[in-house]
Tab-separated table of C-alpha atoms and ligand atoms in Angstrom:
chain	number	residue	atom	x	y	z
A	1	MET	CA	47.394	250.921	307.829
A	2	GLY	CA	44.636	248.739	306.668
A	3	ARG	CA	41.158	248.718	308.145
A	4	THR	CA	41.672	245.377	309.878
A	5	SER	CA	44.758	246.691	311.626
A	6	VAL	CA	42.894	249.726	312.781
A	7	VAL	CA	40.148	247.497	314.302
A	8	ILE	CA	42.800	245.401	315.958
A	9	LEU	CA	44.424	248.525	317.250
A	10	TYR	CA	41.189	249.775	318.781
A	11	ILE	CA	40.486	246.352	320.372
A	12	THR	CA	43.964	246.349	321.836
A	13	ILE	CA	43.445	249.722	323.310
A	14	ALA	CA	40.148	248.857	324.756
A	15	VAL	CA	41.509	245.663	326.271
A	16	LEU	CA	44.416	247.652	327.670
A	17	LEU	CA	42.098	250.282	329.203
A	18	LEU	CA	39.917	247.593	330.780
A	19	PHE	CA	43.001	245.955	332.141
A	20	LEU	CA	44.181	249.376	333.622
A	21	ILE	CA	40.834	250.008	335.222
A	22	PHE	CA	40.520	246.527	336.926
A	23	HIS	CA	44.128	246.414	337.752
A	24	SER	CA	44.544	249.825	339.367
A	25	PRO	CA	48.007	250.056	340.738
A	26	ASN	CA	48.392	249.682	344.409
A	27	LYS	CA	51.107	251.888	345.938
A	28	THR	CA	52.297	249.347	348.521
A	29	PRO	CA	51.276	245.983	347.093
A	30	ASN	CA	51.996	242.684	348.803
A	31	HIS	CA	54.935	241.431	346.858
A	32	ARG	CA	53.553	237.831	346.954
A	33	SER	CA	50.744	238.896	344.782
A	34	ARG	CA	52.867	240.036	341.805
A	35	ARG	CA	55.595	238.487	339.884
A	36	LEU	CA	59.178	239.917	340.018
A	37	LYS	CA	60.425	240.877	336.658
A	38	VAL	CA	63.657	241.193	334.822
A	39	ARG	CA	64.224	243.606	331.954
A	40	SER	CA	61.678	242.818	329.319
A	41	THR	CA	63.487	244.182	326.392
A	42	PHE	CA	66.781	243.900	324.767
A	43	ASN	CA	67.733	245.907	321.742
A	44	PHE	CA	70.686	245.174	319.490
A	45	ASN	CA	70.460	248.698	317.996
A	46	PRO	CA	72.860	250.882	319.831
A	47	ALA	CA	70.823	253.885	318.723
A	48	ALA	CA	68.205	252.777	321.144
A	49	SER	CA	70.545	253.585	324.027
A	50	LEU	CA	71.035	256.943	322.577
A	51	ASP	CA	67.379	257.665	322.558
A	52	ASN	CA	66.759	259.685	325.693
A	53	LYS	CA	63.299	258.401	326.216
A	54	ASN	CA	64.087	254.682	326.203
A	55	HIS	CA	66.954	254.060	328.467
A	56	GLU	CA	66.978	250.513	329.739
A	57	HIS	CA	66.187	249.647	333.210
A	58	ILE	CA	69.426	249.072	335.134
A	59	PRO	CA	69.590	245.701	336.780
A	60	PHE	CA	69.675	245.885	340.486
A	61	ASP	CA	71.006	242.517	341.276
A	62	PRO	CA	74.292	241.388	339.712
A	63	LEU	CA	73.060	237.736	339.795
A	64	ILE	CA	70.059	238.733	337.637
A	65	ALA	CA	72.239	240.875	335.482
A	66	ASP	CA	74.475	237.905	334.905
A	67	ILE	CA	71.496	235.712	333.735
A	68	GLU	CA	70.309	238.521	331.508
A	69	ARG	CA	73.759	238.880	329.927
A	70	ARG	CA	73.877	235.182	329.243
A	71	ARG	CA	70.495	235.450	327.650
A	72	GLU	CA	71.693	238.359	325.561
A	73	ASP	CA	74.911	236.600	324.608
A	74	LYS	CA	72.828	233.654	323.306
A	75	GLU	CA	70.648	235.945	321.175
A	76	TRP	CA	73.761	237.711	320.038
A	77	GLU	CA	75.568	234.471	319.151
A	78	LYS	CA	72.460	233.231	317.229
A	79	ARG	CA	72.415	236.554	315.355
A	80	TYR	CA	76.024	237.114	314.543
A	81	PHE	CA	77.964	233.838	314.638
A	82	ASP	CA	77.346	230.643	312.734
A	83	SER	CA	78.790	227.385	314.044
A	84	SER	CA	82.171	228.061	312.517
A	85	HIS	CA	82.712	230.827	314.951
A	86	LYS	CA	81.576	228.965	317.984
A	87	GLU	CA	84.840	228.850	319.954
A	88	ILE	CA	84.764	232.618	320.270
A	89	VAL	CA	81.596	232.845	322.144
A	90	ASP	CA	81.756	229.668	324.173
A	91	ALA	CA	84.645	230.601	326.341
A	92	PRO	CA	83.147	233.172	328.646
A	93	ALA	CA	80.071	231.113	329.565
A	94	ALA	CA	82.166	228.277	330.851
A	95	GLU	CA	82.345	229.002	334.608
A	96	ALA	CA	79.988	226.993	336.894
A	97	GLN	CA	76.686	228.568	337.874
A	98	PRO	CA	73.292	227.222	339.069
A	99	GLU	CA	71.364	225.160	336.599
A	100	TRP	CA	70.307	228.016	334.246
A	101	GLU	CA	69.609	225.589	331.526
A	102	ASP	CA	67.383	228.022	329.780
A	103	PHE	CA	68.399	231.665	330.202
A	104	MET	CA	65.165	232.812	328.596
A	105	ASN	CA	63.490	231.874	331.839
A	106	ALA	CA	65.349	234.162	334.262
A	107	GLU	CA	62.013	235.385	335.377
A	108	ASP	CA	60.759	232.017	336.182
A	109	TYR	CA	63.962	231.557	338.116
A	110	ILE	CA	63.586	234.617	340.303
A	111	ASN	CA	59.912	233.822	340.922
A	112	ASP	CA	60.655	230.319	342.088
A	113	GLU	CA	60.848	230.897	345.790
A	114	ASP	CA	62.765	227.721	346.439
A	115	ARG	CA	65.510	228.716	344.065
A	116	PHE	CA	65.614	232.445	344.544
A	117	ASN	CA	64.906	233.895	347.910
A	118	VAL	CA	64.472	237.656	347.464
A	119	THR	CA	64.836	238.336	351.126
A	120	ASP	CA	68.140	236.526	351.317
A	121	ARG	CA	69.410	238.294	348.193
A	122	LEU	CA	68.605	241.643	349.635
A	123	VAL	CA	70.400	240.750	352.861
A	124	VAL	CA	73.454	239.756	350.888
A	125	LEU	CA	73.458	242.881	348.763
A	126	PHE	CA	72.662	245.484	351.338
A	127	PRO	CA	76.201	245.709	352.861
A	128	ASN	CA	77.616	246.132	349.413
A	129	ILE	CA	75.474	249.189	348.776
A	130	ASP	CA	75.527	250.713	352.250
A	131	ILE	CA	79.184	251.715	352.042
A	132	ASP	CA	79.387	255.533	352.164
A	133	PRO	CA	79.081	255.683	355.087
A	134	ILE	CA	78.252	252.373	356.580
A	135	ASP	CA	75.373	253.324	358.750
A	136	GLY	CA	72.602	250.771	358.179
A	137	TYR	CA	70.793	252.890	355.545
A	138	VAL	CA	71.091	253.199	351.853
A	139	THR	CA	70.896	256.822	350.596
A	140	VAL	CA	70.282	258.151	347.036
A	141	HIS	CA	73.951	258.675	346.668
A	142	GLU	CA	74.795	255.097	347.659
A	143	LEU	CA	72.097	253.674	345.420
A	144	THR	CA	73.146	255.895	342.504
A	145	GLU	CA	76.701	254.582	342.806
A	146	TRP	CA	75.452	251.073	343.008
A	147	ASN	CA	73.170	251.420	339.912
A	148	LEU	CA	76.031	253.097	338.070
A	149	LYS	CA	78.351	250.250	338.729
A	150	GLN	CA	75.858	247.713	337.513
A	151	SER	CA	75.036	249.711	334.389
A	152	GLN	CA	78.779	250.213	333.609
A	153	ASN	CA	79.331	246.475	333.830
A	154	ASP	CA	76.509	245.920	331.502
A	155	VAL	CA	77.786	248.664	329.087
A	156	MET	CA	81.276	247.169	329.170
A	157	HIS	CA	80.006	243.669	328.631
A	158	ARG	CA	78.283	244.757	325.376
A	159	THR	CA	81.360	246.706	324.308
A	160	VAL	CA	83.522	243.640	324.628
A	161	ARG	CA	80.983	241.527	322.731
A	162	ASP	CA	80.829	244.279	320.076
A	163	MET	CA	84.614	244.243	319.883
A	164	GLU	CA	84.573	240.606	319.093
A	165	LEU	CA	82.444	241.312	316.090
A	166	HIS	CA	84.669	244.044	314.651
A	167	ASP	CA	88.138	242.953	315.690
A	168	LYS	CA	88.722	240.903	312.541
A	169	ASN	CA	92.478	240.200	313.151
A	170	HIS	CA	91.721	239.373	316.863
A	171	ASP	CA	94.487	241.541	318.251
A	172	GLY	CA	92.317	243.086	320.915
A	173	PHE	CA	92.215	246.522	319.095
A	174	ILE	CA	89.910	248.073	316.622
A	175	SER	CA	91.475	249.929	313.689
A	176	PHE	CA	89.314	252.356	311.610
A	177	GLU	CA	89.552	249.911	308.734
A	178	GLU	CA	88.067	247.188	310.937
A	179	TYR	CA	85.244	249.208	312.089
A	180	GLU	CA	82.403	249.078	309.682
A	181	PRO	CA	79.270	250.983	310.520
A	182	PRO	CA	76.560	248.728	311.764
A	183	SER	CA	73.705	248.102	309.255
A	184	TRP	CA	71.370	250.516	311.101
A	185	VAL	CA	73.690	253.321	310.357
A	186	ARG	CA	74.294	252.400	306.689
A	187	ASN	CA	70.491	251.952	306.127
A	188	SER	CA	69.555	255.137	307.965
A	189	GLY	CA	70.399	257.315	305.017
A	190	ASN	CA	72.692	260.301	305.034
A	191	ASN	CA	70.731	262.914	306.829
A	192	SER	CA	67.764	261.204	308.395
A	193	LEU	CA	66.559	261.672	311.963
A	194	GLY	CA	68.953	258.908	313.143
A	195	TYR	CA	71.508	259.585	315.749
A	196	ASN	CA	73.783	261.505	313.473
A	197	VAL	CA	75.622	260.852	310.169
A	198	GLY	CA	79.031	261.347	311.733
A	199	TRP	CA	78.651	258.441	314.002
A	200	TRP	CA	81.064	256.079	312.240
A	201	LYS	CA	83.329	258.729	310.701
A	202	GLU	CA	86.933	258.993	311.047
A	203	GLU	CA	86.826	262.158	313.096
A	204	HIS	CA	84.800	260.318	315.724
A	205	PHE	CA	87.218	257.444	315.673
A	206	ASN	CA	90.173	259.725	316.053
A	207	ALA	CA	88.653	261.663	318.813
A	208	SER	CA	88.065	258.356	320.653
A	209	ASP	CA	91.670	257.279	320.182
A	210	ALA	CA	92.979	258.960	323.395
A	211	ASP	CA	96.607	257.970	323.005
A	212	GLY	CA	96.645	258.481	319.235
A	213	ASP	CA	98.143	255.217	318.348
A	214	GLY	CA	95.516	254.685	315.557
A	215	LEU	CA	93.861	251.840	317.363
A	216	LEU	CA	90.998	251.682	319.902
A	217	ASN	CA	91.514	249.460	322.945
A	218	LYS	CA	88.635	248.274	325.105
A	219	THR	CA	88.335	251.573	327.044
A	220	GLU	CA	88.669	253.754	323.890
A	221	PHE	CA	86.196	251.619	322.002
A	222	ASN	CA	83.804	251.835	324.887
A	223	ASP	CA	84.125	255.616	324.757
A	224	PHE	CA	83.609	255.502	321.059
A	225	LEU	CA	80.259	253.775	321.565
A	226	HIS	CA	79.256	255.860	324.475
A	227	PRO	CA	80.771	259.295	324.098
A	228	ALA	CA	78.470	261.036	326.507
A	229	ASP	CA	79.940	258.757	329.313
A	230	SER	CA	83.374	259.390	328.360
A	231	ASN	CA	85.938	261.604	330.259
A	232	ASN	CA	87.858	262.130	327.069
A	233	PRO	CA	87.634	265.953	326.387
A	234	ARG	CA	88.240	265.500	322.642
A	235	LEU	CA	85.410	263.128	322.329
A	236	LEU	CA	83.079	265.410	324.271
A	237	LYS	CA	84.080	268.277	322.023
A	238	TRP	CA	83.497	266.123	318.974
A	239	LEU	CA	79.887	265.461	320.340
A	240	CYS	CA	79.283	269.136	320.655
A	241	LYS	CA	80.600	269.663	317.086
A	242	GLU	CA	78.189	267.052	315.804
A	243	GLU	CA	75.346	268.788	317.738
A	244	VAL	CA	76.192	272.118	316.031
A	245	ARG	CA	76.495	270.388	312.592
A	246	GLU	CA	73.056	268.909	312.913
A	247	ARG	CA	71.245	272.028	313.702
A	248	ASP	CA	73.286	274.588	311.800
A	249	THR	CA	70.875	275.299	308.989
A	250	ASP	CA	72.760	278.290	307.607
A	251	ARG	CA	76.088	276.375	307.758
A	252	ASP	CA	78.208	278.969	309.513
A	253	GLY	CA	79.647	276.588	312.091
A	254	LYS	CA	77.776	277.947	315.078
A	255	LEU	CA	74.165	278.276	316.354
A	256	ASN	CA	72.244	281.544	316.230
A	257	PHE	CA	69.151	281.935	318.323
A	258	LYS	CA	66.703	280.602	315.680
A	259	GLU	CA	68.729	277.411	315.262
A	260	PHE	CA	68.944	277.032	318.994
A	261	TYR	CA	65.199	277.667	319.532
A	262	HIS	CA	64.092	275.282	316.889
A	263	GLY	CA	66.748	272.674	317.326
A	264	LEU	CA	67.832	272.423	320.947
A	265	PHE	CA	65.660	274.416	323.281
A	266	ASP	CA	63.165	271.586	323.784
A	267	LEU	CA	65.907	269.242	324.852
A	268	VAL	CA	67.543	271.579	327.402
A	269	ARG	CA	64.672	273.682	328.887
A	270	ASP	CA	64.072	273.234	332.451
A	271	TYR	CA	60.758	271.592	332.934
A	272	ASP	CA	61.067	271.643	336.761
A	273	ILE	CA	60.850	275.426	336.744
A	274	GLU	CA	58.287	275.860	333.873
A	275	GLU	CA	56.172	273.008	334.882
A	276	HIS	CA	53.346	274.701	336.697
A	277	ASN	CA	52.369	277.031	333.830
A	278	ALA	CA	53.501	275.020	330.932
A	279	SER	CA	50.012	274.129	329.612
A	280	HIS	CA	48.935	277.750	329.265
A	281	GLU	CA	52.249	279.068	328.369
A	282	SER	CA	52.157	281.328	325.277
A	283	ASP	CA	54.724	281.147	322.426
A	284	ASN	CA	55.935	284.548	323.508
A	285	VAL	CA	56.649	283.377	327.115
A	286	MET	CA	58.413	280.350	325.786
A	287	GLU	CA	60.560	282.370	323.296
A	288	GLY	CA	61.359	284.712	326.212
A	289	SER	CA	62.690	281.889	328.452
A	290	ALA	CA	64.624	280.526	325.401
A	291	LYS	CA	66.198	283.868	324.926
A	292	ILE	CA	67.173	284.007	328.601
A	293	LEU	CA	68.816	280.540	328.394
A	294	PHE	CA	70.510	281.364	325.105
A	295	GLY	CA	71.999	284.506	326.756
A	296	GLN	CA	73.256	282.445	329.669
A	297	LEU	CA	74.969	279.879	327.428
A	298	ASP	CA	76.448	282.486	325.063
A	299	LYS	CA	79.402	283.141	327.445
A	300	ASP	CA	81.363	285.450	325.030
A	301	GLY	CA	78.141	287.269	324.139
A	302	ASP	CA	78.729	287.209	320.377
A	303	GLY	CA	75.126	286.173	319.742
A	304	TYR	CA	76.086	282.637	318.705
A	305	LEU	CA	76.595	279.363	320.473
A	306	SER	CA	79.892	277.773	319.591
A	307	GLU	CA	80.942	274.125	320.154
A	308	GLU	CA	82.761	275.071	323.368
A	309	GLU	CA	79.691	276.868	324.608
A	310	LEU	CA	77.528	273.768	324.088
A	311	LEU	CA	79.790	271.704	326.368
A	312	GLN	CA	77.726	273.335	329.196
A	313	ILE	CA	74.648	271.425	328.185
A	314	ILE	CA	76.017	268.341	326.526
A	315	GLY	CA	74.899	266.316	329.547
A	316	LYS	CA	71.373	267.286	328.957
A	317	LEU	CA	71.544	266.627	325.256
A	318	HIS	CA	73.022	263.214	325.850
A	319	PRO	CA	72.158	262.087	329.423
A	320	SER	CA	74.900	259.907	330.936
A	321	GLU	CA	74.587	256.599	332.611
A	322	ARG	CA	75.101	258.466	335.911
A	323	TYR	CA	71.877	260.481	335.098
A	324	TYR	CA	69.864	257.333	334.655
A	325	ALA	CA	71.464	255.702	337.637
A	326	LYS	CA	70.322	258.659	339.777
A	327	GLN	CA	66.935	258.708	338.224
A	328	GLN	CA	66.385	255.144	338.950
A	329	ALA	CA	67.702	255.491	342.586
A	330	ASP	CA	65.260	258.452	343.108
A	331	TYR	CA	62.424	256.356	341.884
A	332	ILE	CA	63.352	253.278	344.042
A	333	ILE	CA	63.708	255.355	347.212
A	334	GLN	CA	60.424	257.164	346.479
A	335	GLN	CA	58.677	253.868	346.171
A	336	ALA	CA	60.234	252.002	349.056
A	337	ASP	CA	60.899	254.593	351.621
A	338	ALA	CA	57.987	253.710	353.962
A	339	ASP	CA	58.918	255.982	356.840
A	340	LYS	CA	59.850	258.973	354.494
A	341	ASP	CA	63.231	259.675	355.939
A	342	GLY	CA	64.816	259.792	352.536
A	343	ARG	CA	66.827	256.694	352.839
A	344	LEU	CA	66.163	252.923	352.939
A	345	SER	CA	66.631	250.518	355.742
A	346	LEU	CA	67.123	246.796	355.035
A	347	THR	CA	63.587	246.252	356.292
A	348	GLU	CA	62.092	248.786	353.848
A	349	MET	CA	63.985	247.003	351.019
A	350	ILE	CA	62.785	243.556	352.048
A	351	ASP	CA	59.188	244.828	352.213
A	352	ASN	CA	59.348	246.188	348.707
A	353	PRO	CA	61.286	243.718	346.592
A	354	TYR	CA	59.251	244.403	343.496
A	355	VAL	CA	60.768	247.842	343.290
A	356	PHE	CA	64.179	246.302	342.847
A	357	TYR	CA	63.221	243.341	340.767
A	358	SER	CA	61.153	244.699	338.127
A	359	ALA	CA	61.257	246.357	334.616
A	360	ILE	CA	59.789	249.491	335.995
A	361	PHE	CA	60.934	251.760	333.163
A	362	ASN	CA	58.835	250.125	330.659
A	363	GLU	CA	55.621	250.192	332.584
A	364	ALA	CA	53.883	253.492	332.341
A	365	GLU	CA	51.224	252.314	334.710
A	366	GLU	CA	53.763	252.117	337.557
A	367	TYR	CA	56.261	254.785	336.527
A	368	GLU	CA	55.653	258.334	335.780
A	369	TYR	CA	58.397	260.824	335.704
A	370	HIS	CA	58.253	264.219	334.203
A	371	ASP	CA	61.808	264.011	333.327
A	372	GLU	CA	60.919	261.689	330.535
A	373	PHE	CA	60.490	264.886	328.503
A	374	ARG	CA	64.206	265.211	328.260
B	1	NAG	C1	63.773	233.250	352.578
B	1	NAG	O1	64.735	233.356	353.565
B	1	NAG	C2	64.274	233.821	354.794
B	1	NAG	C3	65.378	234.022	355.748
B	1	NAG	O2	66.584	233.377	355.325
B	1	NAG	C4	63.181	232.933	355.390
B	1	NAG	O3	62.702	233.448	356.596
B	1	NAG	C5	62.036	232.779	354.374
B	1	NAG	O4	61.082	231.857	354.852
B	1	NAG	C6	62.580	232.411	353.001
B	1	NAG	N1	61.553	232.297	352.019
B	1	NAG	C7	61.175	231.267	351.268
B	1	NAG	C8	60.086	231.482	350.444
B	1	NAG	O5	61.777	230.274	351.407
B	2	NAG	C1	74.988	258.683	301.172
B	2	NAG	O1	75.766	259.481	300.346
B	2	NAG	C2	76.871	258.814	299.707
B	2	NAG	C3	77.625	259.843	298.855
B	2	NAG	O2	77.873	260.945	299.616
B	2	NAG	C4	76.198	257.821	298.754
B	2	NAG	O3	77.198	257.039	298.037
B	2	NAG	C5	75.341	256.886	299.505
B	2	NAG	O4	74.610	256.031	298.619
B	2	NAG	C6	74.242	257.628	300.367
B	2	NAG	N1	73.578	256.660	301.185
B	2	NAG	C7	72.189	256.608	301.272
B	2	NAG	C8	71.661	255.622	302.135
B	2	NAG	O5	71.506	257.471	300.827
B	3	NAG	C1	92.783	260.527	311.917
B	3	NAG	O1	94.043	260.176	312.329
B	3	NAG	C2	94.949	259.688	311.343
B	3	NAG	C3	96.242	259.256	312.040
B	3	NAG	O2	96.079	258.380	312.970
B	3	NAG	C4	95.129	260.581	310.228
B	3	NAG	O3	95.827	260.065	309.227
B	3	NAG	C5	93.700	261.086	309.755
B	3	NAG	O4	93.739	262.031	308.701
B	3	NAG	C6	92.822	261.559	310.766
B	3	NAG	N1	91.433	261.772	310.225
B	3	NAG	C7	90.728	262.776	310.531
B	3	NAG	C8	89.428	262.870	309.920
B	3	NAG	O5	91.052	263.669	311.388
B	4	NAG	C1	93.461	251.993	326.641
B	4	NAG	O1	94.279	253.063	326.303
B	4	NAG	C2	94.169	254.213	327.237
B	4	NAG	C3	95.067	255.297	326.753
B	4	NAG	O2	94.504	255.779	325.471
B	4	NAG	C4	94.502	253.761	328.673
B	4	NAG	O3	94.317	254.893	329.494
B	4	NAG	C5	93.628	252.679	329.072
B	4	NAG	O4	93.996	252.160	330.288
B	4	NAG	C6	93.708	251.538	328.057
B	4	NAG	N1	92.723	250.473	328.387
B	4	NAG	C7	92.971	249.276	328.491
B	4	NAG	C8	91.871	248.375	328.838
B	4	NAG	O5	94.134	248.842	328.329
B	5	NAG	C1	54.029	281.558	335.254
B	5	NAG	O1	52.993	282.445	334.945
B	5	NAG	C2	52.954	283.621	335.678
B	5	NAG	C3	51.813	284.487	335.143
B	5	NAG	O2	50.687	283.660	335.012
B	5	NAG	C4	54.256	284.391	335.434
B	5	NAG	O3	54.368	285.644	336.221
B	5	NAG	C5	55.506	283.571	335.757
B	5	NAG	O4	56.688	284.223	335.455
B	5	NAG	C6	55.356	282.211	334.999
B	5	NAG	N1	56.510	281.413	335.410
B	5	NAG	C7	57.329	280.898	334.540
B	5	NAG	C8	58.430	280.070	335.109
B	5	NAG	O5	57.203	280.997	333.385
B	6	CA	CA1	74.884	254.395	354.188
B	7	CA	CA1	74.477	278.750	312.232
């Protein structure tokens, strides 16, 4: 980094600090005083969604999600298709919608009170969320299910788009030959810190092919791209195998304590329990709790963790969409639950629209969650 860029960096930090000082977050701000936001980032790199720390904000409102998807599709189109492929991407966008002439301005759209009435939107959405049971309140469970549905729609939309890119003979299936690893995999080298080198391998492909016909349909391809969210036991097993392979420094096909301690423990240790003395925790104490956990996971007591034994913690190594849906539901309820009864009434939601319409997960100033260590 050159001297100029260092100076610029310091100035940026200083400005940021000043901003934070004069803009101290108000726990219950009047929503008129701040702009509602949609997701601020979109990343084409699927590895980003595998990075535990940077899961995208799940869109709360299907209407906003739709605008966002159109915006993404446009960027996607620009990036991957030239004019000769236009017919492929034109089709799905055809249905009639409000005048979203410029999808880049979804934020202007939702902040235009004449076009987008937040109160009305929440009134419309509420009965779709309050369903289990229908009692006039939205619980963490109901909100988690709602978030999960939204994120699954999003994920599937991207899978279908990704399929268009790979399905060269347009038969609706992906063969192993058709699937070329995306450039970020090819460029990431053979053994770098990237997700893992087996990502595009035939074994991964075969494990995703649930009915074994040698082709991936939409469901199987979605599982292929998001193995941690799959119910396919073979795929989960493959994921565990990859975890072992990545950390197995002595190449004996299983993890001994040292390999676990240096490779995995940080990802699976329970910060909730250790939290209060984490800062003055000595290495010995930490190694002690690692040994306890290792012993619990080593079901057959042979002193090693096998692929099968890793299944117990695969959800912690690769948090699922459900995990993030729950995390976001917890956050929303914590922010909007004015009477602290642990659930949301319609009034509480209407009083706190920014919690629902905002890219909270990207704003450290508003959002702190010790689970981000995972
Ligand atoms: C939004 O709708 C509600 C009820 O339908 C109404 O009371 C409110 O004035 C509307 N807000 C705006 C900014 O039009
Ligand atoms: C990875 O290894 C293969 C051979 O195993 C080699 O052909 C290829 O160039 C390597 N790729 C990179 C990016 O190093
Ligand atoms: C994947 O399955 C095909 C048959 O569909 C088989 O020919 C191939 O050897 C398998 N590859 C691996 C790595 O298991
Ligand atoms: C894809 O195939 C699986 C069986 O491997 C089946 O359960 C699933 O319903 C199929 N999905 C679609 C969209 O046809
Ligand atoms: C926290 O520290 C105390 C001693 O300072 C110790 O007794 C206790 O076991 C520690 N808790 C954990 C979870 O490590
Ligand atoms: Ca309810
Ligand atoms: Ca080993």
